[in-house]
Structures are given as C-alpha cells and as structure tokens.
XYZ file of C-alpha atoms in Angstrom:
574
model
C 0.355 -0.188 -0.014
C 1.043 3.488 -0.183
C 2.156 5.140 2.889
C 0.142 9.033 2.973
C -0.684 11.442 5.535
C -3.580 10.971 7.271
C -4.938 14.183 6.171
C -3.656 13.773 2.229
C -6.192 11.400 2.322
C -9.227 12.517 3.717
C -8.140 15.719 1.426
C -8.633 12.802 -1.966
C -12.056 11.557 -0.087
C -13.206 14.814 -0.372
C -12.533 15.697 -3.617
C -13.902 11.652 -5.184
C -17.050 12.968 -3.132
C -17.282 15.782 -5.589
C -16.722 18.634 -3.086
C -14.715 21.440 -5.233
C -15.118 24.598 -2.433
C -15.187 24.243 1.126
C -15.545 27.181 4.166
C -13.993 27.301 6.878
C -11.355 29.707 8.628
C -8.205 27.753 10.083
C -7.174 27.552 13.784
C -4.171 25.507 15.416
C -5.804 23.004 16.384
C -6.421 21.751 12.465
C -2.954 22.771 10.223
C -2.578 19.735 9.399
C -5.696 19.652 7.459
C -4.725 22.953 5.802
C -1.709 21.926 5.279
C -3.162 19.184 2.620
C -6.056 21.488 1.506
C -3.587 24.605 -0.029
C -2.151 22.364 -3.029
C -5.722 20.259 -3.328
C -6.916 22.092 -6.305
C -10.308 22.435 -3.880
C -11.547 25.663 -3.562
C -11.030 26.924 -0.067
C -12.702 30.353 0.977
C -12.298 31.748 4.842
C -15.058 33.254 6.067
C -15.969 35.961 9.063
C -17.301 33.782 11.738
C -17.537 29.842 11.420
C -21.373 30.100 11.469
C -21.353 31.427 8.174
C -19.011 28.581 7.234
C -21.904 26.258 7.967
C -23.995 28.327 6.214
C -22.643 28.881 2.873
C -22.061 25.192 2.573
C -25.828 25.031 3.346
C -25.942 27.256 0.372
C -23.599 25.459 -2.525
C -25.284 22.441 -0.788
C -29.124 23.311 -2.094
C -27.924 24.410 -4.953
C -25.595 21.150 -6.216
C -27.411 18.255 -4.673
C -23.967 17.695 -3.594
C -22.785 17.388 -0.452
C -21.350 21.078 1.559
C -17.842 21.123 3.464
C -17.323 23.977 6.738
C -14.324 23.590 7.973
C -12.793 25.014 11.203
C -10.189 24.952 14.262
C -11.320 23.563 17.521
C -13.316 25.033 20.557
C -15.747 27.626 19.899
C -15.259 26.878 16.366
C -17.118 24.323 16.581
C -19.610 25.755 19.209
C -20.032 28.710 16.573
C -21.218 25.975 14.117
C -23.516 23.978 16.174
C -26.352 26.826 14.535
C -25.716 26.046 11.314
C -25.920 22.530 11.526
C -29.110 22.138 13.800
C -30.667 24.602 10.446
C -28.713 21.745 8.639
C -30.145 19.489 10.150
C -34.017 20.996 10.432
C -34.215 21.198 6.748
C -32.462 18.244 5.159
C -29.792 18.912 3.965
C -26.444 17.037 3.638
C -23.081 19.036 4.828
C -20.011 17.970 6.373
C -17.995 20.285 9.319
C -14.841 18.953 10.244
C -13.317 20.484 13.723
C -9.893 20.127 14.727
C -9.161 18.721 18.486
C -6.577 19.404 20.935
C -4.127 16.254 21.089
C -5.727 12.974 22.487
C -3.413 12.699 25.504
C -4.803 15.784 26.461
C -8.763 16.607 25.993
C -8.803 15.440 30.059
C -6.780 18.028 30.586
C -9.027 20.345 30.332
C -6.302 21.895 27.474
C -6.812 24.993 25.488
C -9.663 25.302 23.776
C -10.785 21.432 24.019
C -14.625 20.768 24.174
C -16.768 18.049 23.227
C -17.884 19.076 20.318
C -18.960 15.019 19.436
C -22.066 15.247 21.916
C -22.803 18.670 21.574
C -23.544 17.936 18.048
C -25.204 14.800 18.498
C -28.599 16.300 18.796
C -28.689 18.278 15.560
C -26.567 15.921 13.155
C -27.552 12.517 11.773
C -23.399 11.654 12.930
C -21.035 13.049 14.612
C -17.656 11.415 15.769
C -13.884 11.822 16.845
C -11.516 10.523 14.448
C -9.566 8.445 17.598
C -7.443 6.293 14.899
C -5.780 7.510 12.311
C -5.810 4.355 9.487
C -10.197 5.311 10.407
C -9.507 8.611 8.871
C -10.498 8.732 4.874
C -13.559 5.530 6.389
C -14.898 7.520 8.588
C -15.227 10.471 5.706
C -16.407 8.190 3.136
C -19.435 7.288 5.146
C -19.153 10.335 6.293
C -20.858 11.513 2.964
C -22.362 7.833 2.650
C -24.831 8.716 5.884
C -25.006 12.768 4.680
C -27.019 11.074 1.483
C -28.527 8.697 2.610
C -32.348 8.212 3.087
C -33.761 11.838 4.686
C -30.474 13.653 4.174
C -29.099 15.892 6.720
C -25.493 17.089 8.449
C -22.375 15.259 9.341
C -19.268 16.361 12.218
C -16.362 14.831 12.316
C -13.360 16.108 14.922
C -9.882 15.920 15.009
C -7.304 15.827 17.080
C -4.638 17.711 16.061
C -2.355 14.105 16.633
C -3.986 11.832 14.641
C -3.925 14.409 11.839
C -0.731 14.056 11.793
C -0.160 10.748 11.118
C 0.798 8.659 8.029
C -1.446 6.070 7.253
C -1.461 3.198 4.250
C -4.535 4.771 1.315
C -3.695 4.791 -1.897
C -6.159 7.451 -4.060
C -6.842 4.415 -7.263
C -8.407 2.056 -5.503
C -10.719 4.073 -3.245
C -14.059 4.922 -4.221
C -17.549 6.994 -2.862
C -19.344 3.932 -0.628
C -22.871 3.337 -2.172
C -25.982 4.982 -1.420
C -29.230 2.189 -1.147
C -32.337 3.259 -2.969
C -35.565 3.070 -0.763
C -38.097 1.546 -2.995
C -41.712 1.630 -2.986
C -43.626 -1.627 -1.548
C -46.012 -2.260 -4.823
C -49.086 -3.351 -3.037
C -48.469 0.408 -1.002
C -48.648 2.535 -5.058
C -51.637 0.477 -6.047
C -53.850 1.436 -2.501
C -52.608 4.865 -3.150
C -53.704 4.944 -7.261
C -56.761 3.372 -5.651
C -57.319 5.624 -3.033
C -56.362 8.747 -5.756
C -59.070 7.938 -8.404
C -61.694 6.729 -6.165
C -61.342 10.907 -4.738
C -63.054 13.345 -5.662
C -61.125 16.258 -5.196
C -57.607 15.583 -4.523
C -54.235 17.512 -3.814
C -51.054 16.210 -4.154
C -49.101 18.127 -1.740
C -44.905 18.305 -2.605
C -42.728 19.503 0.016
C -39.122 19.839 0.494
C -38.355 16.297 -0.063
C -39.349 16.665 -3.714
C -36.768 19.126 -4.706
C -34.064 16.790 -2.596
C -35.420 14.105 -3.954
C -35.210 15.481 -7.560
C -38.667 14.241 -8.343
C -40.094 17.706 -9.920
C -40.851 15.885 -13.375
C -42.494 13.309 -11.929
C -44.894 15.523 -10.166
C -46.060 17.390 -13.574
C -46.416 14.304 -15.192
C -48.793 13.049 -12.429
C -50.409 15.737 -12.316
C -50.736 16.122 -15.882
C -51.852 12.104 -16.523
C -54.407 12.039 -13.457
C -55.559 15.860 -13.338
C -54.871 16.707 -9.704
C -54.306 20.031 -8.950
C -50.467 21.196 -7.352
C -50.089 22.381 -3.754
C -46.701 23.002 -2.689
C -45.062 23.634 0.861
C -42.855 26.341 1.718
C -39.757 24.044 1.588
C -41.509 22.551 -1.709
C -41.445 26.173 -3.702
C -39.672 25.268 -7.154
C -41.080 21.553 -7.554
C -44.083 23.484 -9.935
C -43.900 26.255 -11.959
C -46.581 28.179 -10.147
C -48.018 30.024 -13.382
C -48.581 25.863 -14.192
C -52.751 25.571 -14.505
C -52.674 23.020 -12.304
C -50.881 25.326 -8.876
C -53.045 25.425 -6.250
C -50.783 27.415 -4.155
C -49.242 27.123 -0.843
C -51.456 25.684 2.461
C -50.360 27.660 6.361
C -51.578 29.445 8.947
C -48.825 31.912 7.356
C -47.483 31.308 4.471
C -49.984 30.498 2.304
C -52.979 32.286 -0.380
C -55.922 32.668 0.545
C -56.791 30.401 -2.999
C -54.446 28.164 -1.617
C -56.205 27.389 1.721
C -59.311 27.431 0.271
C -58.890 24.856 -2.177
C -57.152 22.667 0.296
C -59.815 22.662 2.599
C -61.822 21.894 0.108
C -60.818 18.996 -0.802
C -60.835 14.903 0.195
C -57.511 13.698 -0.164
C -54.181 14.868 0.041
C -51.382 12.724 -1.422
C -48.601 14.156 0.720
C -44.690 13.599 -0.486
C -42.114 14.493 1.013
C -43.084 16.889 3.054
C -43.600 16.793 6.915
C -46.232 18.625 8.383
C -44.819 21.268 9.834
C -47.124 23.577 12.342
C -47.329 26.593 10.299
C -48.877 24.505 7.960
C -50.683 22.824 9.370
C -52.184 25.420 11.918
C -55.035 23.674 14.304
C -54.959 19.892 13.289
C -58.445 19.229 13.762
C -58.733 21.895 11.097
C -56.142 20.716 8.882
C -57.112 17.044 8.807
C -60.523 17.570 8.377
C -62.578 14.362 6.620
C -60.140 14.448 4.316
C -57.846 11.429 3.259
C -54.444 11.885 3.904
C -51.326 9.361 1.937
C -48.141 10.256 3.252
C -45.237 9.326 1.000
C -41.340 10.000 3.112
C -37.623 8.760 2.667
C -37.407 7.987 6.307
C -40.143 6.152 7.894
C -39.605 7.974 11.550
C -41.632 10.566 9.698
C -44.566 8.102 8.959
C -47.552 9.464 11.769
C -45.163 11.700 13.374
C -47.533 14.052 13.441
C -50.479 12.937 12.648
C -51.698 9.007 11.581
C -52.473 9.413 8.073
C -54.735 6.791 5.955
C -51.741 5.460 4.521
C -48.623 5.569 4.916
C -45.606 4.561 2.009
C -41.657 4.395 2.693
C -39.837 5.465 -0.399
C -37.908 7.937 -2.500
C -40.427 10.345 -3.521
C -39.220 10.484 -7.460
C -39.452 6.416 -7.700
C -42.985 6.593 -5.864
C -44.051 8.560 -8.345
C -42.271 6.426 -10.919
C -44.303 3.384 -9.716
C -47.689 5.488 -9.067
C -47.392 6.883 -13.123
C -46.677 3.477 -13.923
C -49.539 1.707 -12.463
C -52.020 5.001 -13.165
C -51.115 3.959 -17.529
C -51.801 -0.011 -16.028
C -54.664 1.101 -15.085
C -55.730 3.644 -18.789
C -56.594 6.175 -15.130
C -55.556 8.385 -17.031
C -58.479 11.806 -16.468
C -59.208 14.873 -18.291
C -59.300 17.915 -16.416
C -62.810 17.936 -14.458
C -64.986 19.975 -11.800
C -62.782 20.032 -9.539
C -59.313 21.369 -11.354
C -62.308 23.908 -13.123
C -62.859 24.918 -9.464
C -59.284 25.525 -8.035
C -58.466 27.636 -10.663
C -62.002 29.611 -10.498
C -60.312 29.718 -6.532
C -57.059 30.808 -8.141
C -58.218 34.082 -9.702
C -60.797 34.861 -6.990
C -59.250 34.775 -3.988
C -56.076 36.609 -4.607
C -53.967 39.607 -2.338
C -53.350 43.118 -3.535
C -49.835 44.178 -4.515
C -50.311 47.279 -7.125
C -50.185 49.460 -4.031
C -48.890 52.387 -5.253
C -48.653 54.672 -1.123
C -45.508 56.065 0.857
C -43.964 54.515 3.090
C -44.019 50.995 1.439
C -45.946 47.777 1.488
C -44.132 45.045 1.053
C -46.602 43.583 -0.555
C -45.507 45.437 -3.862
C -41.451 44.852 -3.387
C -42.316 41.385 -4.121
C -44.984 42.370 -7.028
C -41.484 44.511 -8.135
C -39.020 40.728 -7.688
C -41.659 38.897 -10.185
C -41.359 41.450 -12.803
C -37.525 41.800 -12.407
C -35.804 38.541 -12.178
C -36.748 36.062 -14.022
C -36.930 31.723 -14.085
C -34.255 31.112 -13.175
C -33.115 33.360 -11.170
C -31.631 31.252 -7.281
C -33.567 33.501 -4.009
C -32.050 32.880 -0.749
C -34.266 34.080 1.998
C -34.540 33.319 6.075
C -37.068 34.680 8.979
C -39.187 36.859 9.844
C -41.834 39.031 7.759
C -40.729 39.179 5.337
C -40.415 35.451 4.944
C -44.046 35.215 4.880
C -44.736 38.395 2.805
C -42.220 36.560 0.194
C -44.259 32.880 0.443
C -47.474 34.812 0.086
C -46.589 37.041 -2.748
C -42.757 35.508 -4.702
C -43.580 32.851 -6.967
C -41.248 29.898 -7.914
C -40.710 28.683 -11.371
C -37.798 25.738 -11.165
C -36.530 23.306 -8.742
C -33.735 24.500 -5.856
C -33.943 28.515 -7.520
C -35.658 29.329 -3.901
C -34.293 28.050 -1.089
C -34.954 29.228 2.268
C -34.446 27.938 5.671
C -37.723 26.441 6.618
C -37.847 25.064 10.107
C -34.880 27.025 12.310
C -35.167 30.053 10.932
C -31.772 31.672 11.968
C -31.257 35.535 11.739
C -28.416 36.519 9.269
C -28.381 33.196 7.083
C -29.084 34.775 4.053
C -25.786 36.931 3.266
C -23.389 33.823 3.839
C -25.816 31.154 1.851
C -26.285 33.215 -1.175
C -22.271 32.807 -1.005
C -22.291 29.691 -0.854
C -25.325 29.775 -3.942
C -22.744 31.934 -6.570
C -20.205 29.351 -5.238
C -21.422 26.494 -6.423
C -22.767 27.539 -9.604
C -19.225 28.607 -10.856
C -19.003 25.606 -13.381
C -22.656 25.000 -14.145
C -23.636 28.279 -14.304
C -21.664 30.973 -13.743
C -23.578 33.978 -15.001
C -26.602 32.882 -12.869
C -27.869 35.921 -10.978
C -28.506 34.869 -6.805
C -30.765 36.923 -5.097
C -30.899 37.099 -1.175
C -33.999 39.182 0.213
C -33.203 40.112 3.782
C -34.523 41.992 7.189
C -32.926 44.880 8.436
C -32.401 42.823 11.820
C -31.356 39.745 9.918
C -28.683 41.541 7.712
C -26.899 42.859 10.933
C -26.300 39.054 12.076
C -23.675 37.784 10.027
C -22.973 41.238 8.250
C -19.536 40.170 8.235
C -19.450 37.711 5.299
C -19.814 40.171 3.573
C -16.205 40.684 3.641
C -15.950 36.836 1.640
C -18.458 38.135 -1.035
C -16.022 41.085 -1.559
C -12.417 39.365 -1.198
C -13.282 36.333 -3.878
C -15.245 38.182 -6.030
C -18.726 36.596 -5.399
C -21.864 38.906 -6.909
C -25.030 39.233 -6.008
C -27.654 41.501 -5.239
C -29.402 41.696 -1.706
C -32.536 43.565 -1.471
C -33.908 44.534 2.617
C -37.381 45.392 3.539
C -36.379 47.405 6.005
C -39.067 48.464 8.669
C -36.774 49.425 11.245
C -38.558 46.799 13.583
C -38.253 43.275 14.900
C -41.289 43.081 12.671
C -42.479 39.195 13.473
C -41.757 39.690 17.194
C -43.446 43.029 16.965
C -46.785 41.557 15.434
C -46.253 38.150 17.478
C -46.893 40.547 20.998
C -50.203 42.031 20.012
C -51.861 39.653 21.816
C -49.760 40.709 25.081
C -50.735 44.106 24.150
C -47.613 45.552 23.940
C -44.830 46.837 21.732
C -41.711 46.189 24.301
C -37.824 45.915 22.850
C -38.744 45.357 19.064
C -38.225 48.550 17.824
C -35.162 49.186 16.822
C -35.224 52.604 15.214
C -32.996 55.042 15.936
C -31.438 58.409 14.293
C -33.038 59.184 10.843
C -33.111 55.403 9.327
C -31.877 53.273 12.090
C -28.562 51.391 10.978
C -27.032 53.464 8.187
C -27.149 50.013 5.946
C -25.726 51.717 2.930
C -22.468 52.667 3.960
C -22.473 48.928 6.595
C -22.225 47.895 2.654
C -19.146 50.793 1.552
C -17.661 49.978 4.544
C -17.210 45.841 3.160
C -16.166 46.769 0.255
C -19.687 46.313 -1.657
C -22.472 48.890 -3.096
C -26.269 50.381 -1.951
C -28.805 51.810 -2.174
C -32.037 53.475 -0.096
C -35.318 53.272 -1.375
C -38.712 55.703 0.041
C -41.310 55.617 -3.097
C -42.377 52.549 -5.157
C -41.701 54.228 -8.050
C -38.669 53.499 -7.717
C -37.887 50.090 -6.414
C -37.874 48.669 -10.025
C -34.301 51.278 -11.062
C -32.898 50.379 -8.107
C -33.500 46.899 -8.579
C -31.960 47.213 -12.272
C -28.778 49.100 -10.953
C -28.932 46.243 -8.050
C -27.731 43.952 -11.133
C -25.372 45.601 -13.038
C -23.899 47.047 -10.006
C -22.974 43.765 -8.963
C -21.867 42.447 -12.159
C -20.112 45.405 -12.694
C -18.154 45.437 -8.949
C -18.214 41.077 -8.976
C -19.774 42.188 -5.878
C -22.589 42.671 -3.484
C -24.855 45.118 -4.051
C -27.871 46.263 -1.942
C -31.237 47.846 -2.225
C -32.243 48.788 1.133
C -36.364 49.645 0.920
C -37.999 51.627 3.348
C -41.208 50.138 3.750
C -44.239 50.416 6.540
C -42.965 50.321 10.429
C -46.255 48.677 11.343
C -47.379 46.400 8.954
C -49.100 42.196 9.265
C -48.554 39.745 7.957
C -51.759 37.546 6.609
C -52.085 34.619 9.714
C -54.020 32.848 12.224
C -54.146 29.858 14.366
C -55.988 27.515 12.263
C -56.159 27.635 8.169
C -59.921 28.269 8.274
C -59.606 31.656 10.481
C -56.673 33.102 8.764
C -57.165 37.144 9.385
C -56.312 39.618 7.146
C -54.739 42.667 7.227
C -54.933 44.563 3.404
C -57.638 45.035 1.624
C -58.371 42.600 -1.572
C -57.999 44.049 -5.074
C -60.697 45.665 -6.675
C -62.676 42.954 -8.352
C -62.299 40.899 -5.379
C -65.470 41.417 -2.826
C -65.117 38.521 -0.799
C -64.984 38.792 2.736
C-alpha cells in the first residue's frame, strides 16, 4: 500500500466525493488538514465566523444537491457551527463539518480550546464522530458522506484531534471510491392502494414538500398531476416543485406563508397525497381543522416521519421520485389518465378570485409591492435565498417560484443572518455550471446584521449577488406576535433618521448600496443593483424602507387567517 499523510487521504476523499469548494477558518488545531488542502485543487474561502461557513456550505449543498463542507478549528469554532448544523438538520441538507481538536492525550485535562464537540453536536446531526485512530480517517469520511446523502439527508460532524491529523497511514487513492447509497423503493401493494385512493377521490390534491426538491422528483410530480389531472400545492420548502404559472398549481396552504386560494382549495379537498412533507405547524395550524374529513397519503423516505404529526390513512416509505414513477406506471397500466374535470375548474376559479393585492402606490412602501417588482424584474432562472421574519411570510405569499432549487429558504430552524453567507454558497456552487446565474438574497434589516461580516468574504473572493432589504426598523414578526400580549416591547430598533445606515455598512465592506423610499423607485434600484453587482463582482444592496408597523395575514388555523390589507378591487370576498 501507499504511505500517505492522513490528512492528504482525507482531502483526497473530499475531491472524489465531488467537493470543489470548502468554507472555513484555520486555527492551530486544524493546520495539518489545511496543509493538505493548500495544493489540492479544492477552493477554500476564509470566512469571518464559523457559523457563516456552515451557512455557505448549506447554500452550496442546496444548489448542487451534493454534500457541502465547512471547516473550523477546536473549541469555539465547533460551538459556533452548531446553529448551522441545526439549520441543515432541520431542513435535510447534507453537509459535513470538520473541526480540529486538541491532542488526544490532553482531552481529559481541560486543554486550551478543548471541548467535547461530538456530544454537543449529536442532537443536531445525523452522525457526530471523533477520529481516534488515523487509519480510520478515510473510512470515517467515506461513511460521513454516505450518511449525509442517505435516506433523509442531513449534516455530519467529524472531529480531528491534532495528533491524529499528523500521522501517516496506508491509503491508495487509485483503489478508493465513494460508498454506495442505497435506494428506497416503494412497496408495490402500497403504490396500488395509493392509486386506488386517488382515483376514488373527487377532490384530490398533490402536496409537494421539500422531499420533492431533495429527491429531484419535480418532473415526476408534474407528469403525475397532468396524467391524472390533480391540482398541486407546495409547502414552503417545496416551492419550485412546479411552475407557479402552471394551470394545475393551486397555491400553498398555511397559517402564515399561504395564499388565500391555497387554503380555500385545501379546505375543499377530500384527499391529500403528501410527498416528502413534514406537516410543519406553520403549514397545518390547528390539526383538527387541517385534517378535517379528508384522507391523507404520506410518502417519505424516512420511516419515522410517517405518523410523527398525525397518523395518515396510508403511509408509504419511499424515495419520492421512485414512488411517483411507480404510481405513474401503475396508472398507465390501468389506463387511468383523465381530462380536467369540475375539481380542476373549481381550483382555477379559486385561484383567480381569492388573491391578495400587490399594486400599492402608497408611501411608506407596502411590502407586497416589493414582491410584485421582484416577480417582474427577475426571471425564472434566478436563485433566491431568504430566511426568517415578516419578509419570509410575505415572500411565501407573494413571490413566485418556477424551478427547483431556485427558491431556497431556511424553513424550520429559521436562523437570522442566514441569507448573506448562504448566497455566497449558492453563487460559488454555480461557478462551473452556470457562472452568469443571478443570485438574490432577500433580507430583513435585523437579520442583515447577524452575519453581515460575511460580506467581506464576498468582496474578497469576488462573489456578486443582489441583496434586497425590507427595512421597517423593527423586529417586525415579534412585534406582530406581541399584539395578543397588548405590548410593543423591545422590538423597535429605530434611531436617528433610518436606524443603522446599511448603505454605509455595505460601503465599509467594499460593496455598494442604495436606499429607496418611494414605490416608483423600486424597479430602477433593482436594475441598478443587478448591473452594479456584475460591474463590481461584489454584492449590491437595495434597501427598501417599508411601512413600519405592517402585519402579515395569520391565524390559528387555515380556516381562520386574518387579513390586514384590502383585497383587489375585483375581489369582494369577506
């Protein structure tokens, strides 16, 4: 066998697993790994905070569908990564975080920056492991990539003691390869039962969750929907599973991120085929209303997801793509194809009549107007990233998505600050496949400052993208949540004229920005930012000053969502 430094073997594994970019920050306890990385051909971006590295790896993974990699040293580097691991775990994003560690003999002696990161990370990873023997390093990394990709994808943490990193092992790259990832095929009788239920239903819906995006099943969703003429809804994580201009698109159900016609069509349905959806509480609201008298078929690659929130009438453990292919084959064998009927016409009627207004011309700017401009300025190939807050809800309600992996959102964990680093990861993921693709981060004024230091990474490495900020100088979602408590306490972050001068913050990092007060200026500012990002190869910000105390539609259940704005003129529905 070939004598190879252990960390050179590890880096060789990364290359063969398809990793071309890693995000991280060196430190004394991880330097042998960095020594192997420097001439490897893998690009490294030095971050300003290790959480930023995890979110960059997250964005990279969501875009490529491959395993992203973040690197940090020992102690606080690993603990800084926990939020990113939690985010990836919650949204089923495969990433590997690599941490340095004090030498093995010192771990029990409270050595400098020695912490049991494996135990800390276990609740927010699929696997957390410390390499105790150098000879195991390449095999542990192979297994890490297999685990991250398998079943319901997710993050893995690997901890590398300094003494282990320095060793030489026997490893030959010419006879090494990634470990196989097993497929999860549906049990044929359950496919047949699902088809029976769909054909028996009068008002069925397909519900495309994040598993459709992860499983590359979007084409199959549309094919099944068109063959059986079943309307399709999406969850927030499933946006992009179907072109939202498709005649069978029937919106999004939820108590926050939803369309009025989405909730209405769901409430009229009698069967829901949920594909890779986790029935999150912001989607379902009160369960008795959500479930009603309708039947549910739940398809998920992870067996323990079935029945976690409520027991479906039929559960199917399967990869979503393989299930849909089997379902379509079964339907064609039965010659079960249908023409659009009364239910499809009803959904189309609801889609036309139950909308929300976006054409506001008032000042201060109303947020729906911002999304109207976004929909009209950017094309279907644009990659969007957005995080948590009122702007996430407005985005879910008003922003259109047309293709998979183009609308990326941290759905369950909701960490503030995700957008700035995630957009870097998205753009770097496209460096070979689509280097001219536009990337747009939509951010709130509060979230922007959580990881604003990562703008320096984008500037240093020439990563251009557009940032659109909805600035109400408030913790807007929390202000709204405080209303039932009859308070407005510690959520107002306004001071001076506009609070923090975010345009100057952009300029301090070598980037560009403009502030907009009038709705008529939005489109011109967006066009400027697109050109400025390309001209400078750095982020460009459009800061839009919106109405300070605006509420998004919300409620406890999908039949009791309170609206706060007037409906379009043609809509007189209560």
